[in-house]
């Protein structure tokens, strides 16, 4: 029996997150890359589109996770946890997340993949920034609380990246350590 046939049998021809019976296709749960029974789930087009394009997310669609989060299938648990985590600003999603239990290895898998889906530090052109990079400031930036202005064209070497905010990086300008916004720099 093919992998897709096995997945369809496992899910009883229903989306493993929302139970929709529309067109289903296999979805590999990152960081894995191969469609296998242990690393993929069957999703409807609605769930798949919203996972791949979070800006198109319909929050109310994901109330279905109230049921699917209890699945015994590890990749379904992982995707349910990740979606609830993304929606944790919603009270109902945070309540479900608080109730959810994952085995240790499944929890590590869920967190690992969520990191990949988080926004990354990028410069004004969308180029990824990494710790230690050198950047050039693209416009004059007044420094809050002082009369200092970081001038356009200033190079900031050996930058650091904010771990909790992908919009910020740190560096030294004229001997002073400060936080700057990634959107106002260009990677060298």
PDB file of C-alpha atoms in Angstrom:
ATOM      1  CA  UNK A   1       0.000   0.000   0.000  1.00  0.00           C
ATOM      2  CA  UNK A   2       1.371   3.474  -0.860  1.00  0.00           C
ATOM      3  CA  UNK A   3       2.184   6.044   1.810  1.00  0.00           C
ATOM      4  CA  UNK A   4      -0.646   8.289   0.676  1.00  0.00           C
ATOM      5  CA  UNK A   5      -3.123   5.383   0.806  1.00  0.00           C
ATOM      6  CA  UNK A   6      -1.941   4.540   4.328  1.00  0.00           C
ATOM      7  CA  UNK A   7      -2.366   8.167   5.391  1.00  0.00           C
ATOM      8  CA  UNK A   8      -5.869   8.278   3.892  1.00  0.00           C
ATOM      9  CA  UNK A   9      -6.791   5.093   5.744  1.00  0.00           C
ATOM     10  CA  UNK A  10      -5.408   6.507   9.021  1.00  0.00           C
ATOM     11  CA  UNK A  11      -7.431   9.719   8.706  1.00  0.00           C
ATOM     12  CA  UNK A  12     -10.553   8.019   7.325  1.00  0.00           C
ATOM     13  CA  UNK A  13     -10.408  10.398   4.318  1.00  0.00           C
ATOM     14  CA  UNK A  14     -10.846  13.483   6.537  1.00  0.00           C
ATOM     15  CA  UNK A  15      -8.487  16.391   7.136  1.00  0.00           C
ATOM     16  CA  UNK A  16      -6.506  15.473  10.238  1.00  0.00           C
ATOM     17  CA  UNK A  17      -6.871  18.976  11.671  1.00  0.00           C
ATOM     18  CA  UNK A  18     -10.387  20.159  10.767  1.00  0.00           C
ATOM     19  CA  UNK A  19     -12.117  16.907   9.673  1.00  0.00           C
ATOM     20  CA  UNK A  20     -13.118  18.378   6.307  1.00  0.00           C
ATOM     21  CA  UNK A  21     -13.817  15.778   3.628  1.00  0.00           C
ATOM     22  CA  UNK A  22     -12.779  17.985   0.712  1.00  0.00           C
ATOM     23  CA  UNK A  23      -9.673  17.363  -1.399  1.00  0.00           C
ATOM     24  CA  UNK A  24      -6.850  16.083   0.800  1.00  0.00           C
ATOM     25  CA  UNK A  25      -3.115  16.052   0.239  1.00  0.00           C
ATOM     26  CA  UNK A  26      -0.140  14.956   2.310  1.00  0.00           C
ATOM     27  CA  UNK A  27       1.673  17.660   4.289  1.00  0.00           C
ATOM     28  CA  UNK A  28       5.165  16.993   5.677  1.00  0.00           C
ATOM     29  CA  UNK A  29       5.609  18.288   9.217  1.00  0.00           C
ATOM     30  CA  UNK A  30       8.922  20.171   9.386  1.00  0.00           C
ATOM     31  CA  UNK A  31      11.804  19.760   9.948  1.00  0.00           C
ATOM     32  CA  UNK A  32      11.224  16.490   8.076  1.00  0.00           C
ATOM     33  CA  UNK A  33      11.235  16.624   4.279  1.00  0.00           C
ATOM     34  CA  UNK A  34       9.926  13.233   3.132  1.00  0.00           C
ATOM     35  CA  UNK A  35       6.296  12.127   3.040  1.00  0.00           C
ATOM     36  CA  UNK A  36       6.178   9.193   5.433  1.00  0.00           C
ATOM     37  CA  UNK A  37       3.430   7.882   7.682  1.00  0.00           C
ATOM     38  CA  UNK A  38       5.401   9.053  10.744  1.00  0.00           C
ATOM     39  CA  UNK A  39       6.201  12.558   9.461  1.00  0.00           C
ATOM     40  CA  UNK A  40       3.177  13.662   7.416  1.00  0.00           C
ATOM     41  CA  UNK A  41      -0.501  14.366   7.863  1.00  0.00           C
ATOM     42  CA  UNK A  42      -3.398  14.669   5.437  1.00  0.00           C
ATOM     43  CA  UNK A  43      -4.715  18.228   5.124  1.00  0.00           C
ATOM     44  CA  UNK A  44      -7.523  19.924   3.252  1.00  0.00           C
ATOM     45  CA  UNK A  45      -6.667  22.875   1.014  1.00  0.00           C
ATOM     46  CA  UNK A  46      -7.993  25.380   3.588  1.00  0.00           C
ATOM     47  CA  UNK A  47      -5.726  24.167   6.412  1.00  0.00           C
ATOM     48  CA  UNK A  48      -2.726  23.763   4.129  1.00  0.00           C
ATOM     49  CA  UNK A  49      -3.080  27.261   2.644  1.00  0.00           C
ATOM     50  CA  UNK A  50      -3.420  28.890   6.065  1.00  0.00           C
ATOM     51  CA  UNK A  51      -0.415  27.023   7.475  1.00  0.00           C
ATOM     52  CA  UNK A  52       1.772  27.909   4.488  1.00  0.00           C
ATOM     53  CA  UNK A  53       0.521  31.539   4.354  1.00  0.00           C
ATOM     54  CA  UNK A  54      -0.103  32.664   7.950  1.00  0.00           C
ATOM     55  CA  UNK A  55      -1.194  36.140   6.766  1.00  0.00           C
ATOM     56  CA  UNK A  56      -4.309  34.502   5.267  1.00  0.00           C
ATOM     57  CA  UNK A  57      -5.239  32.858   8.564  1.00  0.00           C
ATOM     58  CA  UNK A  58      -8.911  32.715   9.555  1.00  0.00           C
ATOM     59  CA  UNK A  59      -8.731  32.463  13.343  1.00  0.00           C
ATOM     60  CA  UNK A  60     -12.177  30.915  13.709  1.00  0.00           C
ATOM     61  CA  UNK A  61     -11.311  28.075  11.313  1.00  0.00           C
ATOM     62  CA  UNK A  62      -8.778  26.829  13.857  1.00  0.00           C
ATOM     63  CA  UNK A  63     -11.347  26.255  16.600  1.00  0.00           C
ATOM     64  CA  UNK A  64     -11.374  22.747  15.104  1.00  0.00           C
ATOM     65  CA  UNK A  65      -8.133  22.124  17.025  1.00  0.00           C
ATOM     66  CA  UNK A  66     -10.315  21.565  20.096  1.00  0.00           C
ATOM     67  CA  UNK A  67     -10.854  18.052  18.693  1.00  0.00           C
ATOM     68  CA  UNK A  68      -7.703  17.298  16.699  1.00  0.00           C
ATOM     69  CA  UNK A  69      -5.313  18.260  19.521  1.00  0.00           C
ATOM     70  CA  UNK A  70      -6.301  14.990  21.251  1.00  0.00           C
ATOM     71  CA  UNK A  71      -5.184  12.836  18.330  1.00  0.00           C
ATOM     72  CA  UNK A  72      -2.839   9.945  19.158  1.00  0.00           C
ATOM     73  CA  UNK A  73      -0.883  10.627  15.934  1.00  0.00           C
ATOM     74  CA  UNK A  74       2.346  12.530  16.717  1.00  0.00           C
ATOM     75  CA  UNK A  75       2.515  14.724  13.580  1.00  0.00           C
ATOM     76  CA  UNK A  76      -1.134  15.763  14.124  1.00  0.00           C
ATOM     77  CA  UNK A  77      -0.304  16.684  17.732  1.00  0.00           C
ATOM     78  CA  UNK A  78       2.706  18.694  16.528  1.00  0.00           C
ATOM     79  CA  UNK A  79       0.696  20.697  13.978  1.00  0.00           C
ATOM     80  CA  UNK A  80      -2.176  21.283  16.424  1.00  0.00           C
ATOM     81  CA  UNK A  81       0.293  22.561  19.044  1.00  0.00           C
ATOM     82  CA  UNK A  82       2.062  24.835  16.526  1.00  0.00           C
ATOM     83  CA  UNK A  83      -1.201  26.364  15.319  1.00  0.00           C
ATOM     84  CA  UNK A  84      -2.424  26.911  18.881  1.00  0.00           C
ATOM     85  CA  UNK A  85       0.926  28.507  19.718  1.00  0.00           C
ATOM     86  CA  UNK A  86       0.563  30.897  16.749  1.00  0.00           C
ATOM     87  CA  UNK A  87      -2.954  31.755  17.919  1.00  0.00           C
ATOM     88  CA  UNK A  88      -2.082  32.011  21.625  1.00  0.00           C
ATOM     89  CA  UNK A  89      -3.156  35.684  21.708  1.00  0.00           C
ATOM     90  CA  UNK A  90      -6.706  34.358  21.348  1.00  0.00           C
ATOM     91  CA  UNK A  91      -8.068  33.362  24.757  1.00  0.00           C
ATOM     92  CA  UNK A  92      -9.627  30.108  23.544  1.00  0.00           C
ATOM     93  CA  UNK A  93      -6.382  29.029  21.839  1.00  0.00           C
ATOM     94  CA  UNK A  94      -4.322  29.715  24.969  1.00  0.00           C
ATOM     95  CA  UNK A  95      -6.829  27.712  27.041  1.00  0.00           C
ATOM     96  CA  UNK A  96      -6.475  24.736  24.660  1.00  0.00           C
ATOM     97  CA  UNK A  97      -2.690  25.073  24.685  1.00  0.00           C
ATOM     98  CA  UNK A  98      -2.711  25.012  28.493  1.00  0.00           C
ATOM     99  CA  UNK A  99      -4.710  21.753  28.444  1.00  0.00           C
ATOM    100  CA  UNK A 100      -2.602  20.055  25.787  1.00  0.00           C
ATOM    101  CA  UNK A 101      -0.063  17.417  26.779  1.00  0.00           C
ATOM    102  CA  UNK A 102       2.763  16.238  24.525  1.00  0.00           C
ATOM    103  CA  UNK A 103       5.322  13.524  25.155  1.00  0.00           C
ATOM    104  CA  UNK A 104       8.832  14.956  25.549  1.00  0.00           C
ATOM    105  CA  UNK A 105      10.064  13.927  22.087  1.00  0.00           C
ATOM    106  CA  UNK A 106       6.884  15.220  20.412  1.00  0.00           C
ATOM    107  CA  UNK A 107       7.174  18.540  22.299  1.00  0.00           C
ATOM    108  CA  UNK A 108      10.774  18.956  21.080  1.00  0.00           C
ATOM    109  CA  UNK A 109       9.656  18.260  17.511  1.00  0.00           C
ATOM    110  CA  UNK A 110       6.842  20.824  17.822  1.00  0.00           C
ATOM    111  CA  UNK A 111       9.142  23.529  19.189  1.00  0.00           C
ATOM    112  CA  UNK A 112      11.888  22.802  16.662  1.00  0.00           C
ATOM    113  CA  UNK A 113       9.596  23.325  13.719  1.00  0.00           C
ATOM    114  CA  UNK A 114       7.979  26.397  15.224  1.00  0.00           C
ATOM    115  CA  UNK A 115      11.381  28.104  15.301  1.00  0.00           C
ATOM    116  CA  UNK A 116      11.665  27.582  11.538  1.00  0.00           C
ATOM    117  CA  UNK A 117       8.285  29.166  11.022  1.00  0.00           C
ATOM    118  CA  UNK A 118       9.036  32.250  13.101  1.00  0.00           C
ATOM    119  CA  UNK A 119       9.978  35.475  11.432  1.00  0.00           C
ATOM    120  CA  UNK A 120      13.675  35.937  10.851  1.00  0.00           C
ATOM    121  CA  UNK A 121      15.915  38.985  11.135  1.00  0.00           C
ATOM    122  CA  UNK A 122      16.091  40.522   7.643  1.00  0.00           C
ATOM    123  CA  UNK A 123      17.453  43.795   6.274  1.00  0.00           C
ATOM    124  CA  UNK A 124      15.556  46.386   4.204  1.00  0.00           C
ATOM    125  CA  UNK A 125      15.827  44.163   1.100  1.00  0.00           C
ATOM    126  CA  UNK A 126      14.767  40.944   2.852  1.00  0.00           C
ATOM    127  CA  UNK A 127      18.302  39.504   3.073  1.00  0.00           C
ATOM    128  CA  UNK A 128      18.710  37.370   6.208  1.00  0.00           C
ATOM    129  CA  UNK A 129      20.862  38.861   8.967  1.00  0.00           C
ATOM    130  CA  UNK A 130      23.121  36.765  11.176  1.00  0.00           C
ATOM    131  CA  UNK A 131      25.008  37.476  14.361  1.00  0.00           C
ATOM    132  CA  UNK A 132      28.380  39.033  13.534  1.00  0.00           C
ATOM    133  CA  UNK A 133      27.285  40.555  10.195  1.00  0.00           C
ATOM    134  CA  UNK A 134      28.215  44.070   9.116  1.00  0.00           C
ATOM    135  CA  UNK A 135      25.378  46.367   8.045  1.00  0.00           C
ATOM    136  CA  UNK A 136      25.020  49.879   6.662  1.00  0.00           C
ATOM    137  CA  UNK A 137      22.359  52.251   7.993  1.00  0.00           C
ATOM    138  CA  UNK A 138      20.137  53.455   5.119  1.00  0.00           C
ATOM    139  CA  UNK A 139      18.672  56.654   6.634  1.00  0.00           C
ATOM    140  CA  UNK A 140      19.399  59.175   9.385  1.00  0.00           C
ATOM    141  CA  UNK A 141      18.074  57.800  12.688  1.00  0.00           C
ATOM    142  CA  UNK A 142      17.613  60.080  15.714  1.00  0.00           C
ATOM    143  CA  UNK A 143      18.488  58.267  18.953  1.00  0.00           C
ATOM    144  CA  UNK A 144      15.694  58.509  21.525  1.00  0.00           C
ATOM    145  CA  UNK A 145      16.664  60.316  24.688  1.00  0.00           C
ATOM    146  CA  UNK A 146      19.710  62.060  23.214  1.00  0.00           C
ATOM    147  CA  UNK A 147      20.717  64.577  20.591  1.00  0.00           C
ATOM    148  CA  UNK A 148      22.714  61.907  18.730  1.00  0.00           C
ATOM    149  CA  UNK A 149      21.751  60.983  15.158  1.00  0.00           C
ATOM    150  CA  UNK A 150      22.978  57.792  13.496  1.00  0.00           C
ATOM    151  CA  UNK A 151      23.795  59.042  10.003  1.00  0.00           C
ATOM    152  CA  UNK A 152      22.896  57.347   6.745  1.00  0.00           C
ATOM    153  CA  UNK A 153      25.853  55.265   5.527  1.00  0.00           C
ATOM    154  CA  UNK A 154      27.132  54.463   9.028  1.00  0.00           C
ATOM    155  CA  UNK A 155      28.548  50.934   9.156  1.00  0.00           C
ATOM    156  CA  UNK A 156      27.715  48.778  12.159  1.00  0.00           C
ATOM    157  CA  UNK A 157      30.068  45.816  12.545  1.00  0.00           C
ATOM    158  CA  UNK A 158      29.606  42.585  14.462  1.00  0.00           C
ATOM    159  CA  UNK A 159      25.870  42.995  15.084  1.00  0.00           C
ATOM    160  CA  UNK A 160      23.875  41.011  17.626  1.00  0.00           C
ATOM    161  CA  UNK A 161      20.289  39.876  17.086  1.00  0.00           C
ATOM    162  CA  UNK A 162      17.405  40.275  19.527  1.00  0.00           C
ATOM    163  CA  UNK A 163      16.185  36.786  20.413  1.00  0.00           C
ATOM    164  CA  UNK A 164      12.622  37.806  21.198  1.00  0.00           C
ATOM    165  CA  UNK A 165      12.134  40.451  18.481  1.00  0.00           C
ATOM    166  CA  UNK A 166      13.110  39.806  14.842  1.00  0.00           C
ATOM    167  CA  UNK A 167      12.813  43.535  14.098  1.00  0.00           C
ATOM    168  CA  UNK A 168      15.803  44.534  16.269  1.00  0.00           C
ATOM    169  CA  UNK A 169      19.569  44.145  16.155  1.00  0.00           C
ATOM    170  CA  UNK A 170      22.269  45.527  18.439  1.00  0.00           C
ATOM    171  CA  UNK A 171      25.557  47.141  17.613  1.00  0.00           C
ATOM    172  CA  UNK A 172      28.007  49.872  18.527  1.00  0.00           C
ATOM    173  CA  UNK A 173      27.753  53.274  16.873  1.00  0.00           C
ATOM    174  CA  UNK A 174      30.346  55.889  17.819  1.00  0.00           C
ATOM    175  CA  UNK A 175      31.331  53.758  20.815  1.00  0.00           C
ATOM    176  CA  UNK A 176      27.789  53.468  22.165  1.00  0.00           C
ATOM    177  CA  UNK A 177      25.868  50.180  22.254  1.00  0.00           C
ATOM    178  CA  UNK A 178      22.317  50.498  21.010  1.00  0.00           C
ATOM    179  CA  UNK A 179      19.381  48.643  19.493  1.00  0.00           C
ATOM    180  CA  UNK A 180      18.411  49.499  15.922  1.00  0.00           C
ATOM    181  CA  UNK A 181      15.612  48.378  13.648  1.00  0.00           C
ATOM    182  CA  UNK A 182      16.477  45.862  10.924  1.00  0.00           C
ATOM    183  CA  UNK A 183      14.320  47.698   8.393  1.00  0.00           C
ATOM    184  CA  UNK A 184      16.798  50.618   8.429  1.00  0.00           C
ATOM    185  CA  UNK A 185      19.899  48.623   7.524  1.00  0.00           C
ATOM    186  CA  UNK A 186      21.388  46.915   4.498  1.00  0.00           C
ATOM    187  CA  UNK A 187      23.629  43.866   4.836  1.00  0.00           C
ATOM    188  CA  UNK A 188      27.178  44.249   3.485  1.00  0.00           C
TER     189      UNK A 188
END
